[in-house]
GROMACS .gro file of C-alpha atoms in nm:
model
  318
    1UNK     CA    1   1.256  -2.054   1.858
    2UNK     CA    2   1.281  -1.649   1.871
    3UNK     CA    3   0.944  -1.486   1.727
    4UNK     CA    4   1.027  -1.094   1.752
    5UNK     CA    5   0.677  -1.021   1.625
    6UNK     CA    6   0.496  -1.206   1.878
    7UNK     CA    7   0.401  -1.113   2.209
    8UNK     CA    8   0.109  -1.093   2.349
    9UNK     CA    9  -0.085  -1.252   2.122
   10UNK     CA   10  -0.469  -1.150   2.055
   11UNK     CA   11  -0.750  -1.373   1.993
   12UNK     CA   12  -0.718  -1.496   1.606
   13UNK     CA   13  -0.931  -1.287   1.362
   14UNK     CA   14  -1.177  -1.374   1.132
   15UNK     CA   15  -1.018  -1.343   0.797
   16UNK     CA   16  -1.128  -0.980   0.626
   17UNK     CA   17  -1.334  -0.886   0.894
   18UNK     CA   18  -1.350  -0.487   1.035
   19UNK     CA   19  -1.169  -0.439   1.317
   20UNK     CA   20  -1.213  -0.131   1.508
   21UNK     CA   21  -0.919   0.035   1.759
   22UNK     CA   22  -1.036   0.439   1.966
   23UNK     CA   23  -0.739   0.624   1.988
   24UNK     CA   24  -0.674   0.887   2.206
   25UNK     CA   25  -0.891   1.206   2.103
   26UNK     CA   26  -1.178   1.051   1.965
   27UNK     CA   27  -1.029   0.878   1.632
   28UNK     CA   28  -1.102   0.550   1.504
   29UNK     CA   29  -0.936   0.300   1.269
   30UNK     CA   30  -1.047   0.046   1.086
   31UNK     CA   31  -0.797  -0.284   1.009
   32UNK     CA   32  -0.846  -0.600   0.872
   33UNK     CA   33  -0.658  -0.914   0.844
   34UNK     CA   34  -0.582  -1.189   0.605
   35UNK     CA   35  -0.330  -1.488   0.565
   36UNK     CA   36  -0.232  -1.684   0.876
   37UNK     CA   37  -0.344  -1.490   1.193
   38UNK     CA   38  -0.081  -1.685   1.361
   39UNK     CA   39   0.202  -1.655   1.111
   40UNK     CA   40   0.500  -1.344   1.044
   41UNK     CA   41   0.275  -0.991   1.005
   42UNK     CA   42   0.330  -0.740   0.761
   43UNK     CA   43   0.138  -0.445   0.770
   44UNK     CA   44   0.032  -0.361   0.405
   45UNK     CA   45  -0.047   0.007   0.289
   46UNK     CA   46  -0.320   0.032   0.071
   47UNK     CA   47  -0.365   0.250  -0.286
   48UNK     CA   48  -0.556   0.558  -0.297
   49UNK     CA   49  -0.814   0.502  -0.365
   50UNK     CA   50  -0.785   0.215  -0.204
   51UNK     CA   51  -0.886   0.058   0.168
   52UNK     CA   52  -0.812  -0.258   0.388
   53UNK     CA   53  -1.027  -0.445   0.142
   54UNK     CA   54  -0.729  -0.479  -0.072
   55UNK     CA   55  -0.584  -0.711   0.159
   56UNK     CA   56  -0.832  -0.967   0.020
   57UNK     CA   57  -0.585  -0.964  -0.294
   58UNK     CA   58  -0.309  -1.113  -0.083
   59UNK     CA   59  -0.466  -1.382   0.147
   60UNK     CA   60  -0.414  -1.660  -0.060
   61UNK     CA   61  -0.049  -1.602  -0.131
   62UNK     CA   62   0.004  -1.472   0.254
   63UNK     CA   63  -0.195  -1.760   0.365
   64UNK     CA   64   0.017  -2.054   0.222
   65UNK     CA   65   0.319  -1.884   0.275
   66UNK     CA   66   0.253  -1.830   0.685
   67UNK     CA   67   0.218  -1.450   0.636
   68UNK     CA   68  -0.018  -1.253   0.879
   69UNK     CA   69  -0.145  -0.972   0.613
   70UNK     CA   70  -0.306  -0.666   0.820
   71UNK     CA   71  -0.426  -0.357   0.601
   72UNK     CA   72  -0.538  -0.023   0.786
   73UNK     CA   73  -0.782   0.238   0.633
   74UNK     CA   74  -0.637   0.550   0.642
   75UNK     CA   75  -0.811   0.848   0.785
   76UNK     CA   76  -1.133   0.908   0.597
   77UNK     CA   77  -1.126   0.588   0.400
   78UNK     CA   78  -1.318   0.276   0.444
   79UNK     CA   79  -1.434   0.298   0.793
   80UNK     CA   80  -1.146   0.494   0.964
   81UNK     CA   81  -1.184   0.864   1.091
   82UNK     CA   82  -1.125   1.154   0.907
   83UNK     CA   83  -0.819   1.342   0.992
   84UNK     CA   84  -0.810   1.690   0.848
   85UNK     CA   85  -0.405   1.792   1.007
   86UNK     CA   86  -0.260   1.419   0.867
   87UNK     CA   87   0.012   1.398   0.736
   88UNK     CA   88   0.276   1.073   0.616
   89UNK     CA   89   0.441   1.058   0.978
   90UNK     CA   90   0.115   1.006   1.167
   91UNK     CA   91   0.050   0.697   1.006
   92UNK     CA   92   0.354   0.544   1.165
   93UNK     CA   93   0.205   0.612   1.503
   94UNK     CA   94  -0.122   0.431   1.371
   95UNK     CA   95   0.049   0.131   1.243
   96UNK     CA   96   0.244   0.087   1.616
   97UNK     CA   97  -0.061   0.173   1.784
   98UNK     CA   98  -0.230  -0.150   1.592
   99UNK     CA   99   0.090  -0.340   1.623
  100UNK     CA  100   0.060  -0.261   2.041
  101UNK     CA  101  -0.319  -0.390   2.058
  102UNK     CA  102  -0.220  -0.685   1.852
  103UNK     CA  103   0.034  -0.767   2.083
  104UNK     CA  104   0.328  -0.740   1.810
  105UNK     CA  105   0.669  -0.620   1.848
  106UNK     CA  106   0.824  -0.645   1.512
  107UNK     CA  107   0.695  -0.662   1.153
  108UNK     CA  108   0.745  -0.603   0.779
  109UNK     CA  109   0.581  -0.328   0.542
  110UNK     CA  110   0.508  -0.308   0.242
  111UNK     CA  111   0.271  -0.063  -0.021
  112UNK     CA  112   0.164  -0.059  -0.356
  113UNK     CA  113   0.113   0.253  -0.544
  114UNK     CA  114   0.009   0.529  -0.278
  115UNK     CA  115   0.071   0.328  -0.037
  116UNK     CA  116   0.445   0.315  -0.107
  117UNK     CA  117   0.485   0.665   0.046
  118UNK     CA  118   0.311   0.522   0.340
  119UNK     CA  119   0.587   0.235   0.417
  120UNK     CA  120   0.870   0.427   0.339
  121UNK     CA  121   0.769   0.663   0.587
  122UNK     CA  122   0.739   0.391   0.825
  123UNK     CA  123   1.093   0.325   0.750
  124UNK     CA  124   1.199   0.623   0.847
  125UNK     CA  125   0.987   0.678   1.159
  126UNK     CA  126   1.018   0.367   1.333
  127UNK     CA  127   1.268   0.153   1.194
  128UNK     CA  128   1.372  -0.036   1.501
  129UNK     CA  129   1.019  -0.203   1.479
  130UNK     CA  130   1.041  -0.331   1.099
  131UNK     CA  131   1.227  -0.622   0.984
  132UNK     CA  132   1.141  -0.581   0.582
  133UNK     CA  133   1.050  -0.251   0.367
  134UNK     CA  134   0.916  -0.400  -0.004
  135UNK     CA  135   0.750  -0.127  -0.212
  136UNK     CA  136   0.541  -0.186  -0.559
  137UNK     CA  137   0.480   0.062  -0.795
  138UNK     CA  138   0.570   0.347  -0.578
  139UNK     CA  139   0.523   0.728  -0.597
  140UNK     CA  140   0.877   0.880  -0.477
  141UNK     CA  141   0.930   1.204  -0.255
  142UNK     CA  142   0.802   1.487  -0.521
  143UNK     CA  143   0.959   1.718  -0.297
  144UNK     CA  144   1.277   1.576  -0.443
  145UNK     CA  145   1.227   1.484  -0.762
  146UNK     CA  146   1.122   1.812  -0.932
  147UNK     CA  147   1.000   1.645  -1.254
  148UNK     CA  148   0.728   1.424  -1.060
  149UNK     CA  149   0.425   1.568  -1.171
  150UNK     CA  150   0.520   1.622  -1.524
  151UNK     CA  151   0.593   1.241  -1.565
  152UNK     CA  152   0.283   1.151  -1.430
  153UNK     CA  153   0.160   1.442  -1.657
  154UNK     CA  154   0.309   1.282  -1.940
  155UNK     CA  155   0.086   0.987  -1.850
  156UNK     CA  156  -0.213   1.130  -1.825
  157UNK     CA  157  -0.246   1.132  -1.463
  158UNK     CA  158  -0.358   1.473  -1.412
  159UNK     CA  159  -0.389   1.502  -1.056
  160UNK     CA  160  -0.099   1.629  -0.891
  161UNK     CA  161  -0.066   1.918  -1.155
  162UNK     CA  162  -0.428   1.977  -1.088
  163UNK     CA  163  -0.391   2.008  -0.734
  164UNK     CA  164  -0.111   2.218  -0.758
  165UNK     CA  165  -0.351   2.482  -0.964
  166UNK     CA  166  -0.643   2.426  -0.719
  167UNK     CA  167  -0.764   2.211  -0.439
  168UNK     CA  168  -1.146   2.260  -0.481
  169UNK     CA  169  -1.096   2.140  -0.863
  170UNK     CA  170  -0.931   1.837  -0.759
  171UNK     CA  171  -1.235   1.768  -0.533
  172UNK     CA  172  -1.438   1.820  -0.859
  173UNK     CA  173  -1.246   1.554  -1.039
  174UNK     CA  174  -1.259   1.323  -0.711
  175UNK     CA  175  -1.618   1.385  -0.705
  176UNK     CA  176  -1.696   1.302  -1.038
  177UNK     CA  177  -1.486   0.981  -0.981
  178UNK     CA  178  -1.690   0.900  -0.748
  179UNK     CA  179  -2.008   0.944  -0.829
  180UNK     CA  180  -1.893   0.729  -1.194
  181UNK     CA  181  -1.779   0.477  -0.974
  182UNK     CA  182  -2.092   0.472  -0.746
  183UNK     CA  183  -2.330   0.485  -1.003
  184UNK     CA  184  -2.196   0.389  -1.329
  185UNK     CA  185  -1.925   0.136  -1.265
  186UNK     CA  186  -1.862  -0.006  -1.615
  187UNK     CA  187  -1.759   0.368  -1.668
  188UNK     CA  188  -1.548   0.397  -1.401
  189UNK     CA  189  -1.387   0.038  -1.524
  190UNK     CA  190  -1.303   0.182  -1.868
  191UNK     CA  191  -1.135   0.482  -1.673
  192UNK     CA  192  -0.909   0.267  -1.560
  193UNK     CA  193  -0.910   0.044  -1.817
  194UNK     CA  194  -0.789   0.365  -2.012
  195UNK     CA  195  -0.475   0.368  -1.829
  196UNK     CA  196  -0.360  -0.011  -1.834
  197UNK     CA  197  -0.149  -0.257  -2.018
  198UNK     CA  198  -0.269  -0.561  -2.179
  199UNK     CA  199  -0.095  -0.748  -1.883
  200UNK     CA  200  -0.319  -0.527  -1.664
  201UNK     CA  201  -0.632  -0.615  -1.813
  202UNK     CA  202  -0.610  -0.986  -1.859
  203UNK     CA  203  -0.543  -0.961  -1.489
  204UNK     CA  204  -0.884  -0.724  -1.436
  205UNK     CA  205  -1.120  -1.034  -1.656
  206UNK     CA  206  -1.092  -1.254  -1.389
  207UNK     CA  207  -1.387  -1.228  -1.215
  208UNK     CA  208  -1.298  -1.258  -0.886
  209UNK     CA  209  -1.021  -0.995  -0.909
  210UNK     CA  210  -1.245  -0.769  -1.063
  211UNK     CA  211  -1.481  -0.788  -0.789
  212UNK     CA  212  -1.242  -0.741  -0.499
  213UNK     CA  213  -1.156  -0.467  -0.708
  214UNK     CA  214  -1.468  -0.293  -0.729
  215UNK     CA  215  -1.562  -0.405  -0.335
  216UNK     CA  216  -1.223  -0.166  -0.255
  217UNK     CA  217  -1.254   0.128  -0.438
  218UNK     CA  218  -1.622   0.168  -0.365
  219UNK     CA  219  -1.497   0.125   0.017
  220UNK     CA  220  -1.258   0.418  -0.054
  221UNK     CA  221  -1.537   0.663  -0.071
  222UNK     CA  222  -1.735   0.510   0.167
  223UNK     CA  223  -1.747   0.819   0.361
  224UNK     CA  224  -1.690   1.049   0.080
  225UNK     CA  225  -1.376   1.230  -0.127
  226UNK     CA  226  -1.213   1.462   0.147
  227UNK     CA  227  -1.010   1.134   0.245
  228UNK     CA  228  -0.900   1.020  -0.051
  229UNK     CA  229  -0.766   1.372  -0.137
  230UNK     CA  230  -0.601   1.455   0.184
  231UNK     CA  231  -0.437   1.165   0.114
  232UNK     CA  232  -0.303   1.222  -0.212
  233UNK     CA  233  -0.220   1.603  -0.104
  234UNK     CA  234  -0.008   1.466   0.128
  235UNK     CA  235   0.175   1.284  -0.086
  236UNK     CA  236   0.222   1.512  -0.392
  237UNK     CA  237   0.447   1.758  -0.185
  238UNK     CA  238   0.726   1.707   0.037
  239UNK     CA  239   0.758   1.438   0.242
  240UNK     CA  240   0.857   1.575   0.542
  241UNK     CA  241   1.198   1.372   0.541
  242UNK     CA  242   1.469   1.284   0.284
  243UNK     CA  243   1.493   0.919   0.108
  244UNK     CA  244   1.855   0.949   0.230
  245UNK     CA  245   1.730   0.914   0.569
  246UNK     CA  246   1.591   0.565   0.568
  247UNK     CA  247   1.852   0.297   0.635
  248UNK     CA  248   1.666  -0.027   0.610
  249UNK     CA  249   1.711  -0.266   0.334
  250UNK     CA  250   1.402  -0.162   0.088
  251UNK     CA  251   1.312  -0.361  -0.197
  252UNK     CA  252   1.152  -0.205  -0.485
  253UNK     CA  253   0.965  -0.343  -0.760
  254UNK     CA  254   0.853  -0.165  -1.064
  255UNK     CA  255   0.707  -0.270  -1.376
  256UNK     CA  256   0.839  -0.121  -1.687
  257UNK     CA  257   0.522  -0.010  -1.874
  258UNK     CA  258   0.306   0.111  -1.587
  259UNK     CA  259   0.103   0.393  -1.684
  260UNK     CA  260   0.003   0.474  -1.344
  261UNK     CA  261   0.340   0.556  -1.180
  262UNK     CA  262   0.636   0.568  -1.436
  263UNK     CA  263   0.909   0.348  -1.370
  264UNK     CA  264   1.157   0.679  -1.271
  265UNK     CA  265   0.993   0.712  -0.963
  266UNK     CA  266   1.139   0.357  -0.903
  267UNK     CA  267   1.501   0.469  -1.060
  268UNK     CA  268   1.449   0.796  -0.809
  269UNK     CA  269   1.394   0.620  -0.581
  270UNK     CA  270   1.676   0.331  -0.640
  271UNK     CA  271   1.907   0.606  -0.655
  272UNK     CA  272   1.832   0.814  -0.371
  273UNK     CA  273   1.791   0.508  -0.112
  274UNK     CA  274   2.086   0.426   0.043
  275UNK     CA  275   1.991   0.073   0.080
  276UNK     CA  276   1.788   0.005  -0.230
  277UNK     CA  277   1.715  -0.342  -0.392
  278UNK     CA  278   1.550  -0.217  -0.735
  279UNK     CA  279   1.337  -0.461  -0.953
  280UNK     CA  280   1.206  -0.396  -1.303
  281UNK     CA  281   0.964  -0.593  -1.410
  282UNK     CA  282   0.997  -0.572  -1.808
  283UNK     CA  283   0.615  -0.587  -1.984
  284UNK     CA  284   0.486  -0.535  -1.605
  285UNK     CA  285   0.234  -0.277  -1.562
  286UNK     CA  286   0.012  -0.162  -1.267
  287UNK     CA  287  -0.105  -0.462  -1.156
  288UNK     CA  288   0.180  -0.687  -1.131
  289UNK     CA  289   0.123  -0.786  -0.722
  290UNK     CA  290  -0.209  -0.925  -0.819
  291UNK     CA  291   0.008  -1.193  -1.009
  292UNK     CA  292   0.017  -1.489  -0.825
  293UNK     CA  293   0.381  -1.567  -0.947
  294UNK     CA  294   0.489  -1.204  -0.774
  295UNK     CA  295   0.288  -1.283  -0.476
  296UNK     CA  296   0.472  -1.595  -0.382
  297UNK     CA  297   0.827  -1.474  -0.498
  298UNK     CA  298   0.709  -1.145  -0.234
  299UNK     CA  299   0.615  -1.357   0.084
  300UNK     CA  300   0.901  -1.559   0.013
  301UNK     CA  301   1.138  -1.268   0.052
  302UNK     CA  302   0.957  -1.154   0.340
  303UNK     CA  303   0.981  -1.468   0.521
  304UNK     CA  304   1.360  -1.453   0.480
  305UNK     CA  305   1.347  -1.168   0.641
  306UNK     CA  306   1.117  -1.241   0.946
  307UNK     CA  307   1.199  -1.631   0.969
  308UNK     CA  308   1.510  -1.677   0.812
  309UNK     CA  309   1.525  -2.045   1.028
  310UNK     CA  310   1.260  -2.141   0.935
  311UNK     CA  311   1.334  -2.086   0.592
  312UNK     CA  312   1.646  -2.263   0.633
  313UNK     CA  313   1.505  -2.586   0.764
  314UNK     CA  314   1.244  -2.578   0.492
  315UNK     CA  315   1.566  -2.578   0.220
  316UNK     CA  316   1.711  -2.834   0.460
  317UNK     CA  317   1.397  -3.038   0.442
  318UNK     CA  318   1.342  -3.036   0.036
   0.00000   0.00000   0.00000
């Protein structure tokens, strides 16, 4: 049977554990792995604030459904290197570089929330490498969609429009995130909490979602705030490349009453994607992929995509 994303294939990691790759010029990133370390690999961009610790949300789902689920840390989060000059089309040189040491050739991506710039850039940087493009809850290019900031605005999400007036206050703010979620967490919760749907919150009381929650945003600032705002900088302005550009199959999924990223970035993005597959999710929120009913209906798709025999036979077979 043809595997495209196998090749040389590395010793099997220990679910969630750091990994650690040196790149050329003294950087370091930081990956981790969950699922099946021997089944189809998507590389999954994480929120910011987020880190590879949010890969623990998928395992279960990637696990049963054969799905190799590798997070990186982006510069200055978690445990990778800061990177002062990055920008969205450097992380598509990480991702291959990790994809090279792991001995794979082709894979899916896939983001939620910041990390939906992320895999579309992928898309459009090294698209002879991917096989599957699914984004959740997605910012859009703001350097084409000129209302951007005042949706999110609108939403009290005052970052990008805070940024735009000046960088050293939006360090302030990130700081004082921090620093809430370092030493008064049940604070920081409610912040968030502030922000969320009732679908959003009855997924937050489960304890064990809670605490993976908690575990990644606290690995976010691990090494500080310049990271987490570099990141977001790079995101709120232009892209460096048009949505029109990218001419994979991308699948988009949305939920209706998110609060965090209003469903028009999906619509923009629907609309400016030549090969768009748009999904809303009506009484969705944020935190729709932590549902395990989204989780399964995602790997599914992606195994479609990556092992479409397989698939087949297991139709065949039920």
């Amino acid at each position: 049977m043809n595997m495209p994303w196998r090749r040389n294939v590395s010793p099997l990691p220990a679910t969630g554990a750091l990994n650690l790759l040196q790149l050329p010029g003294q950087r370091t990133l930081a990956y981790g792995e969950w699922g099946d370390p021997a089944g189809v690999p998507v590389f999954y961009a994480h929120g910011a604030p987020g880190s590879r610790l949010e890969g623990a949300f998928f395992h279960d789902a990637a696990q049963a459904a054969g799905i190799r689920w590798i997070v990186i840390d982006r510069p200055g989060m978690g445990a990778s290197s800061l990177a002062n000059n990055y920008t969205l089309l450097d992380y598509p040189r990480d991702v291959s570089a990790v994809a090279d040491a792991l001995g794979i050739d082709q894979f899916a991506v896939s983001g939620w929330s910041s990390g939906g710039a992320y895999a579309l850039t992928c898309a459009f940087e090294i698209p002879k490498r991917i096989a599957f493009v699914a984004v959740m809850a997605s910012y859009t290019n703001f350097g084409e969609m000129s209302v951007a900031k005042d949706l999110l605005w609108r939403n009290e999400q005052r970052g990008p429009k805070i940024a735009e007036v000046s960088t050293g206050l939006f360090r302030t703010l990130l700081s004082l995130l921090r620093l809430t979620e370092r030493y008064s967490p049940k604070l920081y919760l409610k912040f968030i909490e502030s922000s969320s749907t009732e679908q959003d919150l009855a997924l937050l009381r489960d304890a064990g979602v809670l605490e993976r929650f908690m575990n990644n945003q606290r690995e976010a600032f691990n090494q500080g705030v310049q990271g987490v705002m570099l990141d977001l900088l790079a995101q709120y302005r232009h892209w460096g490349f048009s949505l029109s550009e990218i001419h994979l199959p991308t699948h988009i999924y949305q939920g209706v009453k998110d609060r965090f990223v209003p469903w028009r970035f999906a619509q923009h993005l629907a609309d400016n994607l030549p090969l768009a597959d748009l999904r809303m999710i009506t009484d969705a929120g944020h935190m729709f992929p932590l549902e395990a009913d989204f989780q399964r209906e995602l790997m599914s798709a992606i195994r479609r995509y990556l092992a479409p025999s397989e698939t087949s036979d297991a139709r065949k077979q039920a």
